[in-house]
Coordinates of N, CA and C in Angstrom, one line a residue:
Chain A
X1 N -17.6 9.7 -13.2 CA -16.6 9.9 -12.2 C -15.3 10.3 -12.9
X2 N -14.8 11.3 -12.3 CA -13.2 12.3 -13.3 C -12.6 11.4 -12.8
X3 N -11.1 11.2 -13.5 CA -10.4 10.6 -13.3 C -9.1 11.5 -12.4
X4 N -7.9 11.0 -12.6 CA -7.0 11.6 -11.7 C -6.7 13.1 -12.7
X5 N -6.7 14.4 -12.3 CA -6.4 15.5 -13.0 C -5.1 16.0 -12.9
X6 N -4.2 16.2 -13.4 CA -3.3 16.9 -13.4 C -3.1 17.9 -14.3
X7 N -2.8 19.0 -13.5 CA -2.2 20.5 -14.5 C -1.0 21.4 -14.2
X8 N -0.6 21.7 -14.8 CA -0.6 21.9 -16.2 C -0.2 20.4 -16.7
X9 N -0.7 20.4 -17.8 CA -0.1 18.9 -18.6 C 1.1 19.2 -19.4
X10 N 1.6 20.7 -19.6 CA 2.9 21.1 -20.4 C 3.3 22.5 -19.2
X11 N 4.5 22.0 -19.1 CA 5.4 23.4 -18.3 C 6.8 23.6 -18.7
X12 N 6.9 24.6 -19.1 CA 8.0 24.9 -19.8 C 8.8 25.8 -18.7
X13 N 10.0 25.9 -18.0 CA 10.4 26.4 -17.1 C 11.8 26.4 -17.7
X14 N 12.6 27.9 -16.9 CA 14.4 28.2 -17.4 C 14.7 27.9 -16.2
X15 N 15.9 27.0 -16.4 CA 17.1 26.4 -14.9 C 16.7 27.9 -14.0
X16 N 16.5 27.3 -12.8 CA 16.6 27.8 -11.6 C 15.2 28.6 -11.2
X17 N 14.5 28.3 -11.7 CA 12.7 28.8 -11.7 C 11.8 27.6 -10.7
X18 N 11.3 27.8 -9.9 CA 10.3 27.1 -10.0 C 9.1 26.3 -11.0
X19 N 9.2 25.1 -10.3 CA 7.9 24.4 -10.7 C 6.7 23.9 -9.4
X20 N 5.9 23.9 -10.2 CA 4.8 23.5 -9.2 C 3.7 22.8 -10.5
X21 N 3.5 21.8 -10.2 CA 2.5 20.5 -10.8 C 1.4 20.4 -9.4
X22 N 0.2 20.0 -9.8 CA -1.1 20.0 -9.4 C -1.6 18.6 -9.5
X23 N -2.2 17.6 -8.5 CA -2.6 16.5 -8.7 C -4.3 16.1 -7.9
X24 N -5.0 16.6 -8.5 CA -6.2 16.0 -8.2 C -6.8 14.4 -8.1
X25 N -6.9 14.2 -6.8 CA -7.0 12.9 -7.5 C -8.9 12.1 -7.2
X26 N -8.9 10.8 -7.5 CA -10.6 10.7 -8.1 C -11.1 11.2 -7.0
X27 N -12.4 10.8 -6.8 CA -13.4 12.0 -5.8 C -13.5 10.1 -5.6
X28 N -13.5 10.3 -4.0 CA -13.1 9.1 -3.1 C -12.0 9.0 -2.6
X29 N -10.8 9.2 -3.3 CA -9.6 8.7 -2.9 C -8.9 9.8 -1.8
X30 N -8.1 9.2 -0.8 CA -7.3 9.9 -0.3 C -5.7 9.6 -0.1
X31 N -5.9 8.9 -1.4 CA -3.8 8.5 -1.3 C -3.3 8.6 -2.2
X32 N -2.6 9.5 -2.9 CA -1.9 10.1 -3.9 C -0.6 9.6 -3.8
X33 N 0.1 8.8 -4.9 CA 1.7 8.9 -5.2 C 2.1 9.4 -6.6
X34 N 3.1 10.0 -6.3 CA 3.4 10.6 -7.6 C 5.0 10.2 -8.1
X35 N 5.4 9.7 -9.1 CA 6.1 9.0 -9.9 C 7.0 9.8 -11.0
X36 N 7.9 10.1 -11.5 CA 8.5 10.4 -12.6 C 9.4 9.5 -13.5
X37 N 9.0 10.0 -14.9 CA 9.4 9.0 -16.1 C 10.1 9.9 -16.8
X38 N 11.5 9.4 -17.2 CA 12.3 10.1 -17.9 C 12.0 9.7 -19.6
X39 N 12.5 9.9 -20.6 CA 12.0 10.0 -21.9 C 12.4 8.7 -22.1
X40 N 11.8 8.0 -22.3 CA 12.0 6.4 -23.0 C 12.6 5.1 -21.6
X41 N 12.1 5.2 -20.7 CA 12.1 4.6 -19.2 C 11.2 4.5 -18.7
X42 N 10.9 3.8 -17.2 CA 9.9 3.6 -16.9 C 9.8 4.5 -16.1
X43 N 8.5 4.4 -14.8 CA 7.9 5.1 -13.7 C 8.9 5.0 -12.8
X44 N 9.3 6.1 -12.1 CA 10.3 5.8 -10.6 C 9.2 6.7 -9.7
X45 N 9.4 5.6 -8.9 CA 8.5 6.3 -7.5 C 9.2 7.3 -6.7
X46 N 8.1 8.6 -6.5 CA 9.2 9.6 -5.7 C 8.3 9.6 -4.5
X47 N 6.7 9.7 -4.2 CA 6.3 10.0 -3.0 C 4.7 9.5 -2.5
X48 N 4.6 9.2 -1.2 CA 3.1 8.7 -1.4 C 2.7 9.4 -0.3
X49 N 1.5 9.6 -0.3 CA 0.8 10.3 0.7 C -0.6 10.5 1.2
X50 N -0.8 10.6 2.1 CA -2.3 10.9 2.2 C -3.1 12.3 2.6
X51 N -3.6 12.5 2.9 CA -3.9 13.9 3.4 C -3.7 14.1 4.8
X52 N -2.8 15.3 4.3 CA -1.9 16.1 5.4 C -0.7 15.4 5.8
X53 N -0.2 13.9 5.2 CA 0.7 13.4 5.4 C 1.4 12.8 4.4
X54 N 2.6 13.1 4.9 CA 3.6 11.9 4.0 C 4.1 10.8 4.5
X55 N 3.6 9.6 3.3 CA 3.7 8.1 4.2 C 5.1 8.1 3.9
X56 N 5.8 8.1 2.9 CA 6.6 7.3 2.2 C 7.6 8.4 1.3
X57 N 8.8 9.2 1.3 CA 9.4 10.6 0.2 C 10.7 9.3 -0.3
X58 N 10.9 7.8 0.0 CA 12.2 7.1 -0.2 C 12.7 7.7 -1.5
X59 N 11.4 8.0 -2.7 CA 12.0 8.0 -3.9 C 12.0 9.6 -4.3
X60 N 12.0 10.7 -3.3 CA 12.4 11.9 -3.9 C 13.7 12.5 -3.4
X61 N 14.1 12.9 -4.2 CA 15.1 13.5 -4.3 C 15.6 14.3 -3.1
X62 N 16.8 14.5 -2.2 CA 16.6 15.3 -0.7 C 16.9 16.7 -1.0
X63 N 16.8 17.1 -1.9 CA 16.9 18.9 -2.3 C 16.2 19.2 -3.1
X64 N 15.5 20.1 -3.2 CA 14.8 20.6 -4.5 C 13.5 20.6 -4.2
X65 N 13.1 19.3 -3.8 CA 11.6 18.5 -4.5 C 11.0 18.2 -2.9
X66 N 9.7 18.7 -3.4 CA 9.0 18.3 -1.7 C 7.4 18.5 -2.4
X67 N 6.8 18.1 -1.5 CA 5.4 17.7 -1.6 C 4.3 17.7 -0.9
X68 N 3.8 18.0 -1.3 CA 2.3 17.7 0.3 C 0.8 17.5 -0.6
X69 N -0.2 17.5 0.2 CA -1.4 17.0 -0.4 C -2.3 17.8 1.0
X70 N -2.9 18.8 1.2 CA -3.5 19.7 2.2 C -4.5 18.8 2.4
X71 N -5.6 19.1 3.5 CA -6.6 18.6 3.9 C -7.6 19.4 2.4
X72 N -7.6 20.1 2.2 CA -8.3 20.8 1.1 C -7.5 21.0 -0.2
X73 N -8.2 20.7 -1.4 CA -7.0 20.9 -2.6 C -6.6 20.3 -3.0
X74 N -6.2 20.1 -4.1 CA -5.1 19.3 -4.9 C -3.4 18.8 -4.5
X75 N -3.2 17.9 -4.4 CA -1.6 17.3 -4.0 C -0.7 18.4 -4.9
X76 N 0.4 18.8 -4.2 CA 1.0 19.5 -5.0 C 2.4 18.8 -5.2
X77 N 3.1 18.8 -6.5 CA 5.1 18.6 -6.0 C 5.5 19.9 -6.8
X78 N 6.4 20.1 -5.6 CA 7.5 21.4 -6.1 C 8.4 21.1 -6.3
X79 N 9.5 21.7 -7.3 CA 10.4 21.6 -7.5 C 11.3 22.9 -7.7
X80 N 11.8 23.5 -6.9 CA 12.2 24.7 -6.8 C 13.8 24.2 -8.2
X81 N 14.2 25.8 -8.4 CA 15.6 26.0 -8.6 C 15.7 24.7 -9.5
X82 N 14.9 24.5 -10.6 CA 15.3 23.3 -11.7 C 16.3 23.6 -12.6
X83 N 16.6 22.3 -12.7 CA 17.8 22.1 -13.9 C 17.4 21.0 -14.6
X84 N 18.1 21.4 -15.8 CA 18.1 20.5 -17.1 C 17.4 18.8 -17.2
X85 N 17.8 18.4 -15.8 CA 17.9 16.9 -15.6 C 16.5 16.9 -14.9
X86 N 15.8 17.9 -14.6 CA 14.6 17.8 -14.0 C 13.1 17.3 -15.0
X87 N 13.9 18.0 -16.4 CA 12.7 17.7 -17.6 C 12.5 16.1 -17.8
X88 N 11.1 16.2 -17.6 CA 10.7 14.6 -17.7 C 8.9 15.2 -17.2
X89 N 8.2 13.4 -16.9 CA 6.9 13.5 -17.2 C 7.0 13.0 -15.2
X90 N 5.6 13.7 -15.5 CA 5.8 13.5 -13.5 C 4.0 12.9 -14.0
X91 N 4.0 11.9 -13.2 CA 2.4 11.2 -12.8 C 2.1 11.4 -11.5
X92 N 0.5 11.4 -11.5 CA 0.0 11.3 -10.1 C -0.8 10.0 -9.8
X93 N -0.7 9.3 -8.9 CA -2.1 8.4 -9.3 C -2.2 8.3 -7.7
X94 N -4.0 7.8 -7.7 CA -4.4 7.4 -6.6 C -5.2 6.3 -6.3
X95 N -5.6 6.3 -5.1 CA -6.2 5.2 -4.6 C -7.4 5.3 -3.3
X96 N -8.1 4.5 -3.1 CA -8.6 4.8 -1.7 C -8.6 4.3 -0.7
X97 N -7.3 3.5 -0.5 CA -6.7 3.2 0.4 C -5.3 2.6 -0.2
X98 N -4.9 2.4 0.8 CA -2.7 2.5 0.9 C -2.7 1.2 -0.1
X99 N -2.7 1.5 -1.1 CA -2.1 0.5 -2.3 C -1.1 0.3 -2.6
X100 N -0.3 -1.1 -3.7 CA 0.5 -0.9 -4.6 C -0.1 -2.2 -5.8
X101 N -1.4 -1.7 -6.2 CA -1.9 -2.7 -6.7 C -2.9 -2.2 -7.6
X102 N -3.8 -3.0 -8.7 CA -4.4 -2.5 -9.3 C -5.5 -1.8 -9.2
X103 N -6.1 -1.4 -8.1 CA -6.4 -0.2 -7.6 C -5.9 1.2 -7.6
X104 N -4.7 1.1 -8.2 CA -3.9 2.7 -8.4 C -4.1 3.5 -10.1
X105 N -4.6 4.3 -9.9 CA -5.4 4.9 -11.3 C -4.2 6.1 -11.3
X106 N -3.7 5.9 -13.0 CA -2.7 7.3 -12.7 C -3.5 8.3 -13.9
X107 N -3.2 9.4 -13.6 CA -3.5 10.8 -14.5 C -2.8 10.9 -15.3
X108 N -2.7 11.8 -16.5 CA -2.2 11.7 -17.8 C -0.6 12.5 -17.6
X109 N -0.2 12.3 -16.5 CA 0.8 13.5 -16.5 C 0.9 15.0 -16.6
X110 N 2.1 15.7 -16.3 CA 2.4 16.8 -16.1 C 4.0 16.4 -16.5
X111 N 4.0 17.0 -18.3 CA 5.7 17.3 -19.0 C 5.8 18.5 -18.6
X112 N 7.3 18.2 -17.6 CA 8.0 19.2 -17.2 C 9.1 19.6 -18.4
X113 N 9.5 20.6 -19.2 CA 10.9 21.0 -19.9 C 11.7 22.1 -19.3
X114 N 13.1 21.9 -18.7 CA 13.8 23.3 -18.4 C 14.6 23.4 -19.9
X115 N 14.4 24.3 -19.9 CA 15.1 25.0 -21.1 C 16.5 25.9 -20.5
Chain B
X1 N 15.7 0.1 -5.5 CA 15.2 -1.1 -6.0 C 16.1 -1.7 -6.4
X2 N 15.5 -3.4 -7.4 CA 16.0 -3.9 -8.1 C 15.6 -3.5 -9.5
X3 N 16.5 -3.9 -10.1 CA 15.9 -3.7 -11.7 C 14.6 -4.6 -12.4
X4 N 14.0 -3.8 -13.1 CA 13.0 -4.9 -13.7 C 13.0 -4.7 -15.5
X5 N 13.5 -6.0 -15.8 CA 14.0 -5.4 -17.1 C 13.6 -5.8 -18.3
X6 N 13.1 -5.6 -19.4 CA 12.5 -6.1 -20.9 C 13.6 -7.0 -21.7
X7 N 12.8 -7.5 -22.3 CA 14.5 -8.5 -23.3 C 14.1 -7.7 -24.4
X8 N 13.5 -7.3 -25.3 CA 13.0 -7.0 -26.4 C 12.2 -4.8 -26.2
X9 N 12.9 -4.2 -26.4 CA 12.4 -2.7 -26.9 C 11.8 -2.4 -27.4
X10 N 11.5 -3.3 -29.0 CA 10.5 -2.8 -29.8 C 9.7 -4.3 -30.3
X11 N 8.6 -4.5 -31.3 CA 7.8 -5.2 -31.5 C 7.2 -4.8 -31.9
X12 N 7.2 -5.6 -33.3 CA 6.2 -5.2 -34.5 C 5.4 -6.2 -35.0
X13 N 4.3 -6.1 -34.8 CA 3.4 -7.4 -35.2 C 2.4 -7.1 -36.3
X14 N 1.6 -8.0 -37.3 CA 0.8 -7.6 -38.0 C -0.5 -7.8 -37.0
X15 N -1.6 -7.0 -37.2 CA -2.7 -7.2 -37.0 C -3.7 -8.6 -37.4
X16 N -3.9 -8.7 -36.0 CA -4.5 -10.4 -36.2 C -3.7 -11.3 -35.7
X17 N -2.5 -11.0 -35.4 CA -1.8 -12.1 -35.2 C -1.3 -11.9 -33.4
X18 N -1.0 -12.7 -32.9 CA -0.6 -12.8 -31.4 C 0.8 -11.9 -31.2
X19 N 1.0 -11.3 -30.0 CA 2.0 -10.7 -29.2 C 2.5 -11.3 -28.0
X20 N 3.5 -11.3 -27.8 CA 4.5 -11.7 -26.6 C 5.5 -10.8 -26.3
X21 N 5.4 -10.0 -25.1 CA 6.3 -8.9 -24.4 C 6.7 -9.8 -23.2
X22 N 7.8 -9.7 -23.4 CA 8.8 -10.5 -22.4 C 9.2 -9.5 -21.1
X23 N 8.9 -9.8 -19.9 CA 10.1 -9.4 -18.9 C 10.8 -10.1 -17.8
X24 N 11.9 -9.4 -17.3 CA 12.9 -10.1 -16.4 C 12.7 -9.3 -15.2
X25 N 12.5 -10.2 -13.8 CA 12.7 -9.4 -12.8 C 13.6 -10.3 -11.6
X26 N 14.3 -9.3 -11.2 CA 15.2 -10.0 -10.3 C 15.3 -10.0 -8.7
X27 N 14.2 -9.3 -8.3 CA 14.0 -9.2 -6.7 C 12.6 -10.3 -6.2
X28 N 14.0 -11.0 -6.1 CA 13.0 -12.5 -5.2 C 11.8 -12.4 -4.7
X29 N 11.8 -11.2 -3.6 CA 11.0 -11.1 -2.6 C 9.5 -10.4 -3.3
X30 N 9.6 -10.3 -4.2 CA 8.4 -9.4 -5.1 C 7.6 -10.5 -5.4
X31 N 6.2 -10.2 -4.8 CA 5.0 -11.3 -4.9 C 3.9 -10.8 -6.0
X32 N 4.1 -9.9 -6.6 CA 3.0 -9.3 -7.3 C 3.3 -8.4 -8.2
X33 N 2.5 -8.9 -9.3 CA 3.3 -8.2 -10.8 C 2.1 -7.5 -11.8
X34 N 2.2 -6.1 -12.0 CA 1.4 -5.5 -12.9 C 1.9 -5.3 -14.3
X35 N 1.0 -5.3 -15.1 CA 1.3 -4.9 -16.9 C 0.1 -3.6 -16.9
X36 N 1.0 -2.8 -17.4 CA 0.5 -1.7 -17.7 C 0.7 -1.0 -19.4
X37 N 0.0 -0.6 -19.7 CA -0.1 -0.1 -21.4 C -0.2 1.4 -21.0
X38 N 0.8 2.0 -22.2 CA 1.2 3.4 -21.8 C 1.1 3.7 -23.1
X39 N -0.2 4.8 -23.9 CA -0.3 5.5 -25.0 C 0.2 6.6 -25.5
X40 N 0.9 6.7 -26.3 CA 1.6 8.1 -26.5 C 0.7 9.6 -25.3
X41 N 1.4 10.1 -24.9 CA 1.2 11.1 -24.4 C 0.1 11.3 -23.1
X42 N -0.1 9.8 -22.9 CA -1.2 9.3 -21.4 C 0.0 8.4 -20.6
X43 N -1.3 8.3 -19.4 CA -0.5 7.9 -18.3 C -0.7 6.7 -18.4
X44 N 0.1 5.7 -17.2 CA 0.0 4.2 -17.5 C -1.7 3.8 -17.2
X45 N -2.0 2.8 -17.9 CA -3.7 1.5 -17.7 C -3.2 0.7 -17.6
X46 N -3.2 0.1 -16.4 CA -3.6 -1.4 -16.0 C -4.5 -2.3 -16.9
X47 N -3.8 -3.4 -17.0 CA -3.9 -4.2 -18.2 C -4.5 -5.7 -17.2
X48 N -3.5 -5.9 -16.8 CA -3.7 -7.3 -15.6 C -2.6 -7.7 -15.2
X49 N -3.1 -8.2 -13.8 CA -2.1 -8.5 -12.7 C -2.1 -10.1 -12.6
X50 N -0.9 -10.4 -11.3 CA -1.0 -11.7 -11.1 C -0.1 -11.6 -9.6
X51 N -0.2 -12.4 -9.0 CA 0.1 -12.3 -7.7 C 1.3 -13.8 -7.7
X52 N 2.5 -13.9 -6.9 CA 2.7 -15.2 -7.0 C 3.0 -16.4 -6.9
X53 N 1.4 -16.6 -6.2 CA 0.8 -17.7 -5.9 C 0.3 -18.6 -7.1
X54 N 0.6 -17.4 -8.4 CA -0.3 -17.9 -9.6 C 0.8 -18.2 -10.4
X55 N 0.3 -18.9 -11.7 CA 1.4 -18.8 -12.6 C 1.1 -18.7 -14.1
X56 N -0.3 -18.2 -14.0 CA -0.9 -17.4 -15.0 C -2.4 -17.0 -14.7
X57 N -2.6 -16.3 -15.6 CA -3.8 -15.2 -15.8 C -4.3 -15.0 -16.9
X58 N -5.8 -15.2 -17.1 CA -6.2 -14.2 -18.6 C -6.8 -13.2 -18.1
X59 N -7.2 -12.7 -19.1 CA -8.2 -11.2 -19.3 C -9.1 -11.3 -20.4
X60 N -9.2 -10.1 -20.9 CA -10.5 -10.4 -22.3 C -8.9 -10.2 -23.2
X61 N -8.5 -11.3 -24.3 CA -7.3 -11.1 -25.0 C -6.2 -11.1 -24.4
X62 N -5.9 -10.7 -23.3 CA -4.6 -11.3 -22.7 C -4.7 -12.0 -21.5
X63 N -3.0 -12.6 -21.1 CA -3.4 -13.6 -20.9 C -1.3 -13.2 -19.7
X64 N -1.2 -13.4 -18.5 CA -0.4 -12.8 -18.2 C 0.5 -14.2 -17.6
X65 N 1.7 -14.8 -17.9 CA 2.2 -16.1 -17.4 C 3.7 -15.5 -16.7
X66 N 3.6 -16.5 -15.6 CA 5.1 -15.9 -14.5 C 5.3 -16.9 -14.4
X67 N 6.6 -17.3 -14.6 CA 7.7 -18.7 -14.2 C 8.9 -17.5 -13.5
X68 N 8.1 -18.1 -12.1 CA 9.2 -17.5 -10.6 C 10.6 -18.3 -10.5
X69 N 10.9 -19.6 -11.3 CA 12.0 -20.1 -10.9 C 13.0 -19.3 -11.8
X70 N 12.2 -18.8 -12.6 CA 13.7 -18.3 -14.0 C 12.9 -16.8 -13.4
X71 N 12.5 -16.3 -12.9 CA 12.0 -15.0 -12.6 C 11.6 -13.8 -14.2
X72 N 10.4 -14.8 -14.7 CA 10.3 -13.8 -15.6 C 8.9 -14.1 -16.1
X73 N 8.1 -13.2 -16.6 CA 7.3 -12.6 -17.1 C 6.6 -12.2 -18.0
X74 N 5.6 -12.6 -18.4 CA 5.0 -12.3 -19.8 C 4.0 -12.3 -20.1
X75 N 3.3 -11.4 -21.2 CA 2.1 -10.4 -21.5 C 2.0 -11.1 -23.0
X76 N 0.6 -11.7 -23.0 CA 0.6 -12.3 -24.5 C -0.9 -11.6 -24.8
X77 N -1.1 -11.0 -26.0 CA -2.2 -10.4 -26.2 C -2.4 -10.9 -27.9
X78 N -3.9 -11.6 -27.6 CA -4.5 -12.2 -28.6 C -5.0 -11.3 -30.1
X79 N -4.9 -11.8 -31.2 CA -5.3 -11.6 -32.3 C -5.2 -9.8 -31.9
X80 N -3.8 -9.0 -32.2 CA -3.3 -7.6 -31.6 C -4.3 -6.5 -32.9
X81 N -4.8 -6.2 -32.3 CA -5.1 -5.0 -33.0 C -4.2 -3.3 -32.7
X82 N -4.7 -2.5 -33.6 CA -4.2 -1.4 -34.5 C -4.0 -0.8 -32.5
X83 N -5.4 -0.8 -32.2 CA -5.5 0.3 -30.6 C -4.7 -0.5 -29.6
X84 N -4.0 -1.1 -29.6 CA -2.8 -2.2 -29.4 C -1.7 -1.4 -29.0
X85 N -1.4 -0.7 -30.2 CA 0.1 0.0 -30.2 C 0.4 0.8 -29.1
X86 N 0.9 0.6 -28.5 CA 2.0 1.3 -27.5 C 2.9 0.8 -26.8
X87 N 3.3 1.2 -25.4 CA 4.2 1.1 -24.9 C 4.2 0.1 -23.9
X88 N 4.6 -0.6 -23.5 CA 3.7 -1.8 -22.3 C 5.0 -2.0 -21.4
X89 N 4.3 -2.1 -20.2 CA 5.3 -2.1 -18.8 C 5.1 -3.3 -18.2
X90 N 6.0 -3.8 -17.4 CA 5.9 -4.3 -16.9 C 6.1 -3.8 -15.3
X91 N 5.5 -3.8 -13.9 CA 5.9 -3.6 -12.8 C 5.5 -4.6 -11.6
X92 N 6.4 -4.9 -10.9 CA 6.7 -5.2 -9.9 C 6.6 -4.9 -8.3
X93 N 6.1 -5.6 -7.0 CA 5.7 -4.7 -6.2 C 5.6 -5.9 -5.1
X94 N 5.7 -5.8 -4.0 CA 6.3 -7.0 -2.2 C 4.7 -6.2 -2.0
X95 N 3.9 -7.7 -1.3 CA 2.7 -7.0 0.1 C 3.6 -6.4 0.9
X96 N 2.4 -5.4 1.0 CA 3.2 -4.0 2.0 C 3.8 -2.9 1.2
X97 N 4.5 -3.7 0.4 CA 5.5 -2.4 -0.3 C 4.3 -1.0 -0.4
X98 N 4.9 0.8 -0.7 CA 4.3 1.7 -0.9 C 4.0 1.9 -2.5
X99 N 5.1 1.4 -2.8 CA 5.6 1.4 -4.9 C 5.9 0.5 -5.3
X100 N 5.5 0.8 -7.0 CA 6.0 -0.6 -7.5 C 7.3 0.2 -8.4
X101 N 8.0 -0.6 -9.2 CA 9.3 -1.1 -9.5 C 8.8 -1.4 -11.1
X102 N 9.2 -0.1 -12.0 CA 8.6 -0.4 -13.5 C 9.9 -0.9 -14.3
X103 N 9.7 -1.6 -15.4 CA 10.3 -1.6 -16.3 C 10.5 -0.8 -17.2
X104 N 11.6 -1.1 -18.7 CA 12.0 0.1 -19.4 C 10.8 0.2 -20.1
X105 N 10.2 -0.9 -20.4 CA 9.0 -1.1 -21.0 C 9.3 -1.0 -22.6
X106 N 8.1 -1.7 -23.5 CA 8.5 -2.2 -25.1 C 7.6 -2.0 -25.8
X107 N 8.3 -0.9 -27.1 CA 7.0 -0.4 -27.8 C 6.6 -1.4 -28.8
X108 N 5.2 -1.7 -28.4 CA 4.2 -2.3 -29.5 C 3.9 -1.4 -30.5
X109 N 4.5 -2.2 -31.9 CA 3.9 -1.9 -33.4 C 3.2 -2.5 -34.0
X110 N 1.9 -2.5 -33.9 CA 0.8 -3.1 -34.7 C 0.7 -2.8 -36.3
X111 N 1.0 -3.9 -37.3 CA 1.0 -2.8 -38.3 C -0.3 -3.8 -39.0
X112 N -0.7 -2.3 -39.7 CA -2.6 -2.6 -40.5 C -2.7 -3.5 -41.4

């Protein structure tokens, strides 16, 4: 059984470019949250969701950054028009059902760098 | 959130010998506490939990103790070996809640 996938696992982007990270998550699950970690910090929560919905955006950002998870496909987060302060490690993890417990498996990340 | 915070950054232990990662959490209302181990360049593993009804836990080598009156936290892992080394978290999380609430987390140094 794959674990949670994320790709690219390195993205190198210049201020004001789009990003787009990919989050597959295990074959069962339908609840994806995705988290960012700045260099030497912990996980901050930015979103949780299920398919075709967003339960919970408290921890993203209100400009820039949005997210969804289609009935088909991989969870996506975008981050339009980045800047400097956006470089960090973004996780995805999931579950199969509405967790915050050790049932949440995360993927190896997706390092964002704006240069 | 509230903060959930490490007393200790770094930690260097010889191999064979016991570890203690300390944390501080300060939001009362938080009933349930994960340790998570974070490898250079992977995502966080769940190590072991404790809910807090309890006021400790083992596993295979560790062993996870919570004293709720001083609100703090701790991850003791037996006879630490080399595959040991990394980064270890502490998080925090209310029934119900959608997220948990990490720490700055404290690099384990196992040395050979």
């Amino acid at each position: 059984n794959a674990g949670v996938m994320q790709n690219p696992r390195h993205l190198v982007r210049r201020r004001g470019q789009e990003a787009r990270l990919r989050c597959s998550p295990m074959k069962g699950h339908s609840h994806v949250y995705w988290y960012r970690q700045l260099p030497e910090e912990g996980l901050k929560f930015m979103v949780y969701l299920q398919k075709e919905n967003i339960i919970d955006e408290s921890g993203m950002p209100k400009e820039r950054f949005s997210a969804e998870f289609p009935k088909e496909g991989p969870s996506i987060l975008r981050i339009q028009q980045v800047v400097r302060g956006d470089s960090a490690a973004y996780f995805c993890a999931s579950s199969p059902r509405q967790t915050n417990t050790g049932e949440l498996f995360f993927g190896e990340g997706s390092r964002l760098t704006v240069l | 959130g509230e903060s959930v915070g490490l007393h200790l950054p770094t930690l260097s232990v010889q191999e064979g010998d016991n570890s203690i990662i300390n944390c501080a959490y300060s939001n009362s209302a938080s009933d349930y506490f994960i340790w998570y181990k974070q490898e250079s360049g992977k995502g966080p593993q769940f190590i072991i939990d404790i809910r807090s009804n309890m006021d400790k836990r083992q596993g295979q080598r560790v062993t996870v103790l919570l004293n709720k009156t001083v609100k703090h936290l701790s991850l003791q892992i037996a006879a630490t070996q080399p595959g040991d080394s990394a980064v270890y978290f502490c998080a925090e999380t209310s029934t119900g809640a959608n997220n948990l609430f990490f720490g700055t987390g404290t690099r384990l140094t196992v040395i050979p």
